[in-house]
Coordinates of C-alpha atoms and ligand atoms in Angstrom, one line a residue:
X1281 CA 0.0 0.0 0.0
X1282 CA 1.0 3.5 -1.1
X1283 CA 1.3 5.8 2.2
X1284 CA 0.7 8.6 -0.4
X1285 CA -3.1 6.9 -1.5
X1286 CA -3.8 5.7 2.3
X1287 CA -6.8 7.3 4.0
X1288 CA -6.4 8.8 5.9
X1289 CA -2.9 10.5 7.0
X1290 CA -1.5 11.0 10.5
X1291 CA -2.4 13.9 12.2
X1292 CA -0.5 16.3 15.0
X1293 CA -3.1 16.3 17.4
X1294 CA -5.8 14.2 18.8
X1295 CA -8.9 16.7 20.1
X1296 CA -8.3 18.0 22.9
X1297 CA -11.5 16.6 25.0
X1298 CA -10.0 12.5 23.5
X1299 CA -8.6 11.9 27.1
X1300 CA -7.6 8.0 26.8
X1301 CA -4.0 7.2 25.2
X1302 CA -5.4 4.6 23.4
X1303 CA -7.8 7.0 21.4
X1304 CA -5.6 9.8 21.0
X1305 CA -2.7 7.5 19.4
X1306 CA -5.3 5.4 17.0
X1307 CA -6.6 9.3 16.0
X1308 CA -3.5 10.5 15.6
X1309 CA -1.8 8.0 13.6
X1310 CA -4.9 6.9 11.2
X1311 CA -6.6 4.3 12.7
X1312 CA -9.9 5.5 13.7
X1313 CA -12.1 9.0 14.1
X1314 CA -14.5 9.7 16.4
X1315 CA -18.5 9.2 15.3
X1316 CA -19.9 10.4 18.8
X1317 CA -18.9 10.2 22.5
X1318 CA -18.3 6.1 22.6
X1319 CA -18.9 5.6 18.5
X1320 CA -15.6 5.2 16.5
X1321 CA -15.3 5.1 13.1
X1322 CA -12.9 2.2 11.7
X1323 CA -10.5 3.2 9.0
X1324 CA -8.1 1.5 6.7
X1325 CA -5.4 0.5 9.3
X1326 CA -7.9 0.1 12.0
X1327 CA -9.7 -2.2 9.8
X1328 CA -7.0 -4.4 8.9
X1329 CA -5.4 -4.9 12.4
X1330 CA -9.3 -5.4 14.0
X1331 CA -9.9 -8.4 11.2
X1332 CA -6.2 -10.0 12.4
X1333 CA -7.5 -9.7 16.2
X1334 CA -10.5 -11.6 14.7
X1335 CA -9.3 -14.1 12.6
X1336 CA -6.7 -15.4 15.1
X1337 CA -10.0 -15.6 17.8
X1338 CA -11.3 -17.4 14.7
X1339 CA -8.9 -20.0 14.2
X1340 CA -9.1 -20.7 17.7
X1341 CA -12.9 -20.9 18.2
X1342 CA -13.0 -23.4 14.9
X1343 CA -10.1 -24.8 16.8
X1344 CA -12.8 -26.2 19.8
X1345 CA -15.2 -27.2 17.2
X1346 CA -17.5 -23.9 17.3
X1347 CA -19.4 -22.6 14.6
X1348 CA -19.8 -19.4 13.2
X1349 CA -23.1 -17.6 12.6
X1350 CA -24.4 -13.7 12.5
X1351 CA -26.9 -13.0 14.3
X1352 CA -29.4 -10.3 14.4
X1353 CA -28.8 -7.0 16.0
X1354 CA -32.5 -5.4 15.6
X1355 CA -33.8 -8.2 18.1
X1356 CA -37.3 -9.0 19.2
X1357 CA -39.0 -7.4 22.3
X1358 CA -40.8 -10.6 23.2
X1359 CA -37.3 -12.1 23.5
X1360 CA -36.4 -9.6 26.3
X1361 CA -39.7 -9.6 27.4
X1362 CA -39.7 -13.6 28.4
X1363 CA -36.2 -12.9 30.1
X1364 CA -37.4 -10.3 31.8
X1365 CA -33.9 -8.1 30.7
X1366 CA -36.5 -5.8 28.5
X1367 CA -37.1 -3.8 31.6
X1368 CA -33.7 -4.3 34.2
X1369 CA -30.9 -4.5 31.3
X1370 CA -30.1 -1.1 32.0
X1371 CA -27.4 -0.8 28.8
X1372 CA -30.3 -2.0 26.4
X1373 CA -31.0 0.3 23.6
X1374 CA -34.6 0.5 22.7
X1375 CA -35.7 1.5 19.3
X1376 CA -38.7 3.1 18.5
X1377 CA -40.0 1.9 14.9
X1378 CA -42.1 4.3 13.2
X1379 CA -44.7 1.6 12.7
X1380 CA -46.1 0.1 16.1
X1381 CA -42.7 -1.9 16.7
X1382 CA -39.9 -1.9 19.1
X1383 CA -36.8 -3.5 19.1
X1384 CA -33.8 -3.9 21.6
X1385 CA -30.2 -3.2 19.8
X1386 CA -28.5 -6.1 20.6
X1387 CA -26.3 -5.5 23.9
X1388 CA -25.8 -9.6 24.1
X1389 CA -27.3 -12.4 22.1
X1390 CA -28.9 -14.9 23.8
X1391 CA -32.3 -13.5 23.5
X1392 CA -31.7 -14.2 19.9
X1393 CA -29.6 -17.6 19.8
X1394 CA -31.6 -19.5 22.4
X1395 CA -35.0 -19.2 20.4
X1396 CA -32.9 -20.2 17.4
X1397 CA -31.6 -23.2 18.9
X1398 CA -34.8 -24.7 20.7
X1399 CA -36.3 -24.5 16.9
X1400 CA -33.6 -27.1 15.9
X1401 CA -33.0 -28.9 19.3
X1402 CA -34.7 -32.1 19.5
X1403 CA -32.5 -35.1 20.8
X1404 CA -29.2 -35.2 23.5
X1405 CA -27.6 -36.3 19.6
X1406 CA -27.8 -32.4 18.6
X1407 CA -25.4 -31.7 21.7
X1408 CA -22.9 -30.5 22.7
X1409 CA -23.4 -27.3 20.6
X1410 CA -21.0 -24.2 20.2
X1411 CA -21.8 -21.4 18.3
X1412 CA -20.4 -17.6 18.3
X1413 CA -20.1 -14.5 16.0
X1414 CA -18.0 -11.6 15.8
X1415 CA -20.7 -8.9 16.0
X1416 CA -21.3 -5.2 16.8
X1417 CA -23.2 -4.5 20.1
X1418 CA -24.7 -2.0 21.3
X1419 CA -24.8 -0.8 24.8
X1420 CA -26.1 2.5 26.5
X1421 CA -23.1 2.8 28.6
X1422 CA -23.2 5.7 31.3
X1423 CA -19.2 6.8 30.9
X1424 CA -17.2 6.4 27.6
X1425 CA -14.2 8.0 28.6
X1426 CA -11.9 5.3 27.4
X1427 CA -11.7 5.7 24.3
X1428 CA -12.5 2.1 22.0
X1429 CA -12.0 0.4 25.8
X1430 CA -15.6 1.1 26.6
X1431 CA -17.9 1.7 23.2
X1432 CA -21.6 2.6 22.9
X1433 CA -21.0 0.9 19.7
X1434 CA -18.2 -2.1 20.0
X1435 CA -17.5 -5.3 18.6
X1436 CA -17.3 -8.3 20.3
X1437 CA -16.8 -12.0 19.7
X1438 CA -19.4 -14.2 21.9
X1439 CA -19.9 -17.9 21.9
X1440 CA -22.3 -19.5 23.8
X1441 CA -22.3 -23.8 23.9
X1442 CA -25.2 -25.7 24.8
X1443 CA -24.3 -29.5 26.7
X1444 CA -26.5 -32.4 27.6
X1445 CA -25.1 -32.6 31.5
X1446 CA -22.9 -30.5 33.7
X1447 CA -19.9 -32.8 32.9
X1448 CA -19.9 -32.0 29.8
X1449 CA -20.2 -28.0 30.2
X1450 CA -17.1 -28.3 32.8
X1451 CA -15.3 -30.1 30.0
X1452 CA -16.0 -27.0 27.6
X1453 CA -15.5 -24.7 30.0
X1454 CA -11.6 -25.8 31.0
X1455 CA -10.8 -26.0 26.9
X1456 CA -12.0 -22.6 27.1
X1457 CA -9.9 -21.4 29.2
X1458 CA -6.9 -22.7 27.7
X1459 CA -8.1 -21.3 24.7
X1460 CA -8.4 -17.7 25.4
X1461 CA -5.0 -18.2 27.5
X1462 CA -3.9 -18.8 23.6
X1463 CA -5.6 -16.1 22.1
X1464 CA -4.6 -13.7 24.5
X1465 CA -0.5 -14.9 24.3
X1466 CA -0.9 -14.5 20.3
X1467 CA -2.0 -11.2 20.4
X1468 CA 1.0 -10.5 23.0
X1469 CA -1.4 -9.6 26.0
X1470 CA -0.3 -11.1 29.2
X1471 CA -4.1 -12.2 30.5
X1472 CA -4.3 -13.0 34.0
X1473 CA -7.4 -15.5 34.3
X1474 CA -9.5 -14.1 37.3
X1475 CA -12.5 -15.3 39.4
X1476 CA -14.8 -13.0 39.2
X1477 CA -18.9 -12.8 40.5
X1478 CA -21.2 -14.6 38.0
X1479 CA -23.7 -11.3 38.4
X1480 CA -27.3 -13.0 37.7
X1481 CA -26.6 -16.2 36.6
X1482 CA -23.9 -18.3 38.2
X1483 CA -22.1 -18.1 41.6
X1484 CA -18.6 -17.7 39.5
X1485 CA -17.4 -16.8 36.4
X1486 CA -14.2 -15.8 34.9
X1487 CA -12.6 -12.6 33.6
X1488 CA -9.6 -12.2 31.6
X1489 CA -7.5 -9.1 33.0
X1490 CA -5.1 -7.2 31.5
X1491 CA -2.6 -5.2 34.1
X1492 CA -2.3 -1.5 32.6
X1493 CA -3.2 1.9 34.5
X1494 CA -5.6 2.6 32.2
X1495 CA -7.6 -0.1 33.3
X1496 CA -11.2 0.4 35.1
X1497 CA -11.0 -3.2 36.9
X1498 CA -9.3 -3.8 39.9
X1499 CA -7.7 -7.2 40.9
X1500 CA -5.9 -8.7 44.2
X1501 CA -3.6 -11.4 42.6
X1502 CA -0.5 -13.5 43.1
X1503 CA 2.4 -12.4 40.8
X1504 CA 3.9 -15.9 39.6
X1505 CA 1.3 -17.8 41.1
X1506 CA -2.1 -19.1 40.1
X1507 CA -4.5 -17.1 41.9
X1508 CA -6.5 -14.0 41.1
X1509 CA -9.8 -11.8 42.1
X1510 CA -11.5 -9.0 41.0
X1511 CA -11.7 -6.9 43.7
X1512 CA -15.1 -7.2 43.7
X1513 CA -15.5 -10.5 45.6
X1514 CA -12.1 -10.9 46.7
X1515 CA -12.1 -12.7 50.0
X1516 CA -8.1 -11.5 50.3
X1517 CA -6.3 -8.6 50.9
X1518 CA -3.3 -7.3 49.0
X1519 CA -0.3 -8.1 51.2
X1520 CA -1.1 -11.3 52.3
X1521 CA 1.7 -14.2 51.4
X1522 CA 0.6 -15.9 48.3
X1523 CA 0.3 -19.7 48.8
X1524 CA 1.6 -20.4 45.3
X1525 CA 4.0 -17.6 43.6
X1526 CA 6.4 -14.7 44.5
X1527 CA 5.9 -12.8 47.5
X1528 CA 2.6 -11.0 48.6
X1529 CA -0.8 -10.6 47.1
X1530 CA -0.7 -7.5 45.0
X1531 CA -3.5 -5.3 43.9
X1532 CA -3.5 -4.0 40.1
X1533 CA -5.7 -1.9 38.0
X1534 CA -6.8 -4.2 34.9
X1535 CA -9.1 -4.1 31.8
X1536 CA -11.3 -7.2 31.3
X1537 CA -10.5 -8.2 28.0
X1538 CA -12.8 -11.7 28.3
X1539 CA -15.2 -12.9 30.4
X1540 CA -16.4 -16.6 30.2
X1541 CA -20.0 -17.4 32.0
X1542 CA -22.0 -20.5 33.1
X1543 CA -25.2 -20.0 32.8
X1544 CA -26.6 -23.0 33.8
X1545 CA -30.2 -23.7 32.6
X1546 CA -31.4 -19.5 32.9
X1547 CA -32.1 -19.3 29.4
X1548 CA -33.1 -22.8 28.9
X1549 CA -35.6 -22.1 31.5
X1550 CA -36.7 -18.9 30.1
X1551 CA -37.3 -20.7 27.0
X1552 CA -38.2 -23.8 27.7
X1553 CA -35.3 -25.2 25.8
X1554 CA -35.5 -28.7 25.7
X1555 CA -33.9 -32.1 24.3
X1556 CA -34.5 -35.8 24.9
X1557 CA -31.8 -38.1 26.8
X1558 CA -31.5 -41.1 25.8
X1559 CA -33.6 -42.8 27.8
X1560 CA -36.5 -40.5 26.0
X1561 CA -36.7 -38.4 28.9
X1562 CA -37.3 -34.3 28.4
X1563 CA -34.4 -32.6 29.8
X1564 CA -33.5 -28.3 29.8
X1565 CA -29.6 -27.7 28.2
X1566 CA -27.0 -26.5 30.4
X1567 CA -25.5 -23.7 28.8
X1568 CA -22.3 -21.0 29.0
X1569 CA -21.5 -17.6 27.4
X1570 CA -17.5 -16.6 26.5
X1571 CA -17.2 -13.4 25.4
X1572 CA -14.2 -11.1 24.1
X1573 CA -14.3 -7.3 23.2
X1574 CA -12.6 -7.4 20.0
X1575 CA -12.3 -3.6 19.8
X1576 CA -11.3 -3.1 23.1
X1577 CA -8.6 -5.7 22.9
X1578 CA -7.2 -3.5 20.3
X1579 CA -7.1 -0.5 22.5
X1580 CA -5.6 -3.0 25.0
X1581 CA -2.8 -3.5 23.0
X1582 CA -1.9 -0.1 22.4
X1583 CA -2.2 0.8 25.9
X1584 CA 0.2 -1.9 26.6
X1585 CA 2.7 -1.4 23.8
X1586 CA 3.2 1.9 23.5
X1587 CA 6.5 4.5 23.5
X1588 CA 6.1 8.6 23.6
X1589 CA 6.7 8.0 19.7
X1590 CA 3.5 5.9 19.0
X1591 CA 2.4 2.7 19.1
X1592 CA 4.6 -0.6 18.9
X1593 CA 2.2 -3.4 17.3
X1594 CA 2.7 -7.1 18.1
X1595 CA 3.9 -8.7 14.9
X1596 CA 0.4 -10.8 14.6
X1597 CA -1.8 -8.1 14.6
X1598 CA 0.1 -5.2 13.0
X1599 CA -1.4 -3.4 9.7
X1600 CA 1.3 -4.2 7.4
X1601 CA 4.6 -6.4 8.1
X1602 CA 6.8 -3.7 7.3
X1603 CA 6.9 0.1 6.5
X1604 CA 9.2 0.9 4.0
X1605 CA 10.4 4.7 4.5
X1606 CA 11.4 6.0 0.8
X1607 CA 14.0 8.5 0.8
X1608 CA 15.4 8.0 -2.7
X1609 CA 14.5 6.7 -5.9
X1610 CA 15.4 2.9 -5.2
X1611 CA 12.7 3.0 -3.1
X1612 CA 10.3 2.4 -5.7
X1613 CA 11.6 -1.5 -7.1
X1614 CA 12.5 -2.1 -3.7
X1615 CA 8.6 -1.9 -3.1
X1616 CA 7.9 -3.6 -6.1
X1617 CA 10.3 -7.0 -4.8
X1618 CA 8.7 -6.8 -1.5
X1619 CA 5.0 -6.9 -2.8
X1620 CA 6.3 -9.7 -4.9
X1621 CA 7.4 -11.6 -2.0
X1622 CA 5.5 -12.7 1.1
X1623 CA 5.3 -9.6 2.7
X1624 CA 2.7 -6.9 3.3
X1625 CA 4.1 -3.4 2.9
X1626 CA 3.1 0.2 4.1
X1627 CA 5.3 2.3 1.5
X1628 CA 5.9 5.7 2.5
X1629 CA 6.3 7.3 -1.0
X1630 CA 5.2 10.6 -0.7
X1631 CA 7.9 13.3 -2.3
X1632 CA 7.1 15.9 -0.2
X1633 CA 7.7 15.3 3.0
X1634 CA 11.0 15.0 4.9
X1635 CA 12.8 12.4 6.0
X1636 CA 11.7 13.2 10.1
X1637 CA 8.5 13.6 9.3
X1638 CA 8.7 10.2 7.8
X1639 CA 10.3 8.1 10.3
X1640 CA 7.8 10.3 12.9
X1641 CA 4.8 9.0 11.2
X1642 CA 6.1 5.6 10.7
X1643 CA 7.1 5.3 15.0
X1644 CA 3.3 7.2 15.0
X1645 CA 1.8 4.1 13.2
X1646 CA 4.1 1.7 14.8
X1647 CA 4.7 -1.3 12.4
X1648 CA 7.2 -3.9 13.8
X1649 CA 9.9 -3.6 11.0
X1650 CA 10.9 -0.1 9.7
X1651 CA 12.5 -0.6 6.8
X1652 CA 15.0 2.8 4.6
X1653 CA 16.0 2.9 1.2
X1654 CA 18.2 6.3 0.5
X1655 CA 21.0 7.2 -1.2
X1656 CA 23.3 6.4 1.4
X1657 CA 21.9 2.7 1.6
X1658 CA 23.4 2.2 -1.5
X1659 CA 21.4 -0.6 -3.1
X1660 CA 20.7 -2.6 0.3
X1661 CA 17.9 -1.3 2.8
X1662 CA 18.1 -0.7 6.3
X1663 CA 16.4 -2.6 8.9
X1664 CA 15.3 -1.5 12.2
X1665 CA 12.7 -2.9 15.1
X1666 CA 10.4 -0.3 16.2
X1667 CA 11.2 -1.2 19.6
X1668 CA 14.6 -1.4 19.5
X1669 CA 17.4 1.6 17.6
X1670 CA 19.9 -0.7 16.4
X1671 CA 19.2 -1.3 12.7
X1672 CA 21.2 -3.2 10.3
X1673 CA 22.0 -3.0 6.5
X1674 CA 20.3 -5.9 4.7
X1675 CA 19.5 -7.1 1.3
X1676 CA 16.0 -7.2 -0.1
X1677 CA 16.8 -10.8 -0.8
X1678 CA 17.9 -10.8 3.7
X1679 CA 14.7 -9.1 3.9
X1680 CA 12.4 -11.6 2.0
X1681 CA 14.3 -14.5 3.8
X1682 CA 14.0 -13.0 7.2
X1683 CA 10.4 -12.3 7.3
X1684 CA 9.2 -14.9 5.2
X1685 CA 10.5 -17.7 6.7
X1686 CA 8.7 -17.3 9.8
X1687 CA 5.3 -17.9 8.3
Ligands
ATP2165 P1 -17.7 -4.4 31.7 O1 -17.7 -5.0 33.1 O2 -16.3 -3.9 31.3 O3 -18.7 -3.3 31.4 P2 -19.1 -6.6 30.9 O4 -18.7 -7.6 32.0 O5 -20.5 -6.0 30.9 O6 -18.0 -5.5 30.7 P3 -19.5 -8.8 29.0 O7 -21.0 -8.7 28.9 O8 -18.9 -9.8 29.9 O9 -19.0 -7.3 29.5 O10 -18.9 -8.7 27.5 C1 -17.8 -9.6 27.1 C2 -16.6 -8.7 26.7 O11 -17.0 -7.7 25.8 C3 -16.0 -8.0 27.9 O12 -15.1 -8.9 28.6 C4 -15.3 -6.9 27.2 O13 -14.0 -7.3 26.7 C5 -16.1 -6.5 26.1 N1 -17.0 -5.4 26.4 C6 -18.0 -5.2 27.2 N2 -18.5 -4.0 27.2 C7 -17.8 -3.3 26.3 C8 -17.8 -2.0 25.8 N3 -18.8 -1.1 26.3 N4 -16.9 -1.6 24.9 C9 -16.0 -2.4 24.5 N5 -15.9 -3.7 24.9 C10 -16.8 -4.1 25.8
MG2166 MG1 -17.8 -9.0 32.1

């Protein structure tokens, strides 16, 4: 991709009322604009790097055996209604039609999947069942302060699995949590898996926690060790001696980047969602909910990696590979190689702008690899880490190798 055709370009300044660092470093370098208070608009950049945040949670929901639907967002009153959430889901948009109707704008979906299953549900054969989507909710959140941490408008991945017997749901449940462990490492967030309450449906439930001031969660846990609690319902104090781990309990403010549920038989209930055993007996499905905030996750990540330059995106979800800064002529075939090889490339072309401002935007943006062709490079290119200043003179054929090798 042409720097010089991307739209949009970086700008100086995020607005002055964009308090979170997340926001004002996505604004600044391209990434996303502002719609309203807690609505972002995704752009190019932001695009790519939300679709590589949801393909890897792809791979690994397929990975359990899940399927992927869409499910509606204009949902159906009665649904809420026969859960009783129409009236105490505070966050639940309600949409006036101008005919007689009224929808709720989906804050959560099982108002919508539950129905959908007990239509196709008939024997303890149909289970277990796991099915998610990667959707936009919408909820009327009181404070959006934190930029895309906390959206009116956000995307989130949900699953929700349906089992014949509580054995089976455990089962799930544990593979679960192994596998947002995964999804977490690969988008190089280090999750700390933490007991939290299970609000209106289950004594427990668990939250995935991120340590980072910017956080709005607040968790006691055990560095090195294997315990952790939101605040919330911590039984333990910070200080205490771990039992497991390094040293005392330490408190830490977090944002929940997951949040995996047992729901037991709620909705089933609500429903009447119903399947035979085998003995030809009627029995209600057990079910769970695992949800992750896709767009937070992203602002996660740059409130984790971050410098006072710009952002510093994990290899696996950056934009482009590399960003190739063009300071002479060469720059040109040198693109042209690269595009021909494995390798994704942000080429800063643009004639008019000096080399700072280049290598300004380019820390702004915060691609892994920085890559400069100029005169003095004399028919090689040189390669730097955006986290690191050392950078080395290479060959385009170094360059291919290095890069596409790891794949
Ligand atoms: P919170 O306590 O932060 O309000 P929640 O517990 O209500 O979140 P869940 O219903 O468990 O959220 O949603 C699953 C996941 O979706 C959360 O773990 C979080 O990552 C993400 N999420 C929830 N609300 C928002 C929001 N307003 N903006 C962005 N992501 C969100
Ligand atoms: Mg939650």
């Amino acid at each position: 991709m042409r720097y010089s055709k991307l739209f949009p370009k970086t700008i100086k300044e995020a607005p002055s009322d964009e308090v979170s660092l997340n926001a004002q470093l996505l604004l600044r370098a391209g990434f996303i604009r502002r719609e309203v208070a807690g609505v972002y608009n995704f752009l190019p950049l932001g695009l790519l790097v939300i679709d590589k945040i949801s393909n890897i949670i792809r791979e690994e929901m397929n990975s359990t055996g899940a399927q992927e639907l869409k499910l509606a967002a204009l949902q159906n009153k009665e649904s809420w209604k026969t859960t009783n959430r129409w009236d105490s889901f505070d966050a639940l948009f309600k949409l006036q039609s101008r005919y007689e109707h009224e929808y709720g704008l989906g804050p959560t979906h099982e108002e919508v999947l539950v129905p959908l299953v007990k239509q196709s549900l008939s024997s303890y054969k149909d289970l277990p069942l796991y099915l998610y989507q990667i959707q936009t909710k919408f909820r009327d959140e009181a404070r959006a302060k934190s930029g895309i941490l906390r959206g009116r408008e956000f995307l989130m991945k949900d699953l929700y699995s349906f089992h014949a017997d509580e054995a089976d749901f455990d089962k799930y449940y544990e593979l679960m949590k192994k596998t947002y462990m995964n999804i977490f490492k690969r988008l190089g967030l280090d999750a700390i898996e933490t007991e939290a309450s299970g609000g209106a449906f289950s004594v427990f439930s668990h939250e995935y926690q991120v340590i980072t001031d910017a956080g709005e969660d607040e968790i006691i846990y055990c560095p090195g060790g294997d315990y952790s609690s939101n605040v919330e319902i911590s039984k333990v104090k910070e200080g205490k001696q771990c039992d497991l781990g390094h040293g005392p309990l330490k408190k830490a403010k977090t944002i929940e980047v997951g949040n995996i549920f047992p729901l037991g038989t709620k909705f089933s209930d609500a429903f009447d969602l119903t399947f035979k055993d085998a003995e030809g007996k009627e029995k209600k499905a057990i079910m769970g909910c695992y949800g992750i905030g896709i767009t937070r996750l992203m602002g996660t990540i740059v409130e984790v990696h971050n410098d006072e330059k710009g952002i510093i995106w994990p290899e696996s979800v950056s934009p482009y590979q590399v960003h190739l800064v063009g300071l002479s002529e060469d720059a040109d075939k040198v693109y042209k190689e690269l595009e021909e090889s494995c390798i994704d490339v942000l080429y800063d072309d643009r004639d008019d702008k000096s080399a700072g401002e280049k290598f300004a935007d380019a820390d702004l943006i915060g691609i892994p690899v920085r890559l400069v062709v100029s005169k003095k490079t004399e028919g090689k290119v040189e390669w730097k880490s955006r986290n690191s200043d050392k950078t080395e003179m290479l060959t385009v054929k170094e360059v291919v190798d290095r890069l596409c090798s790891e794949e």
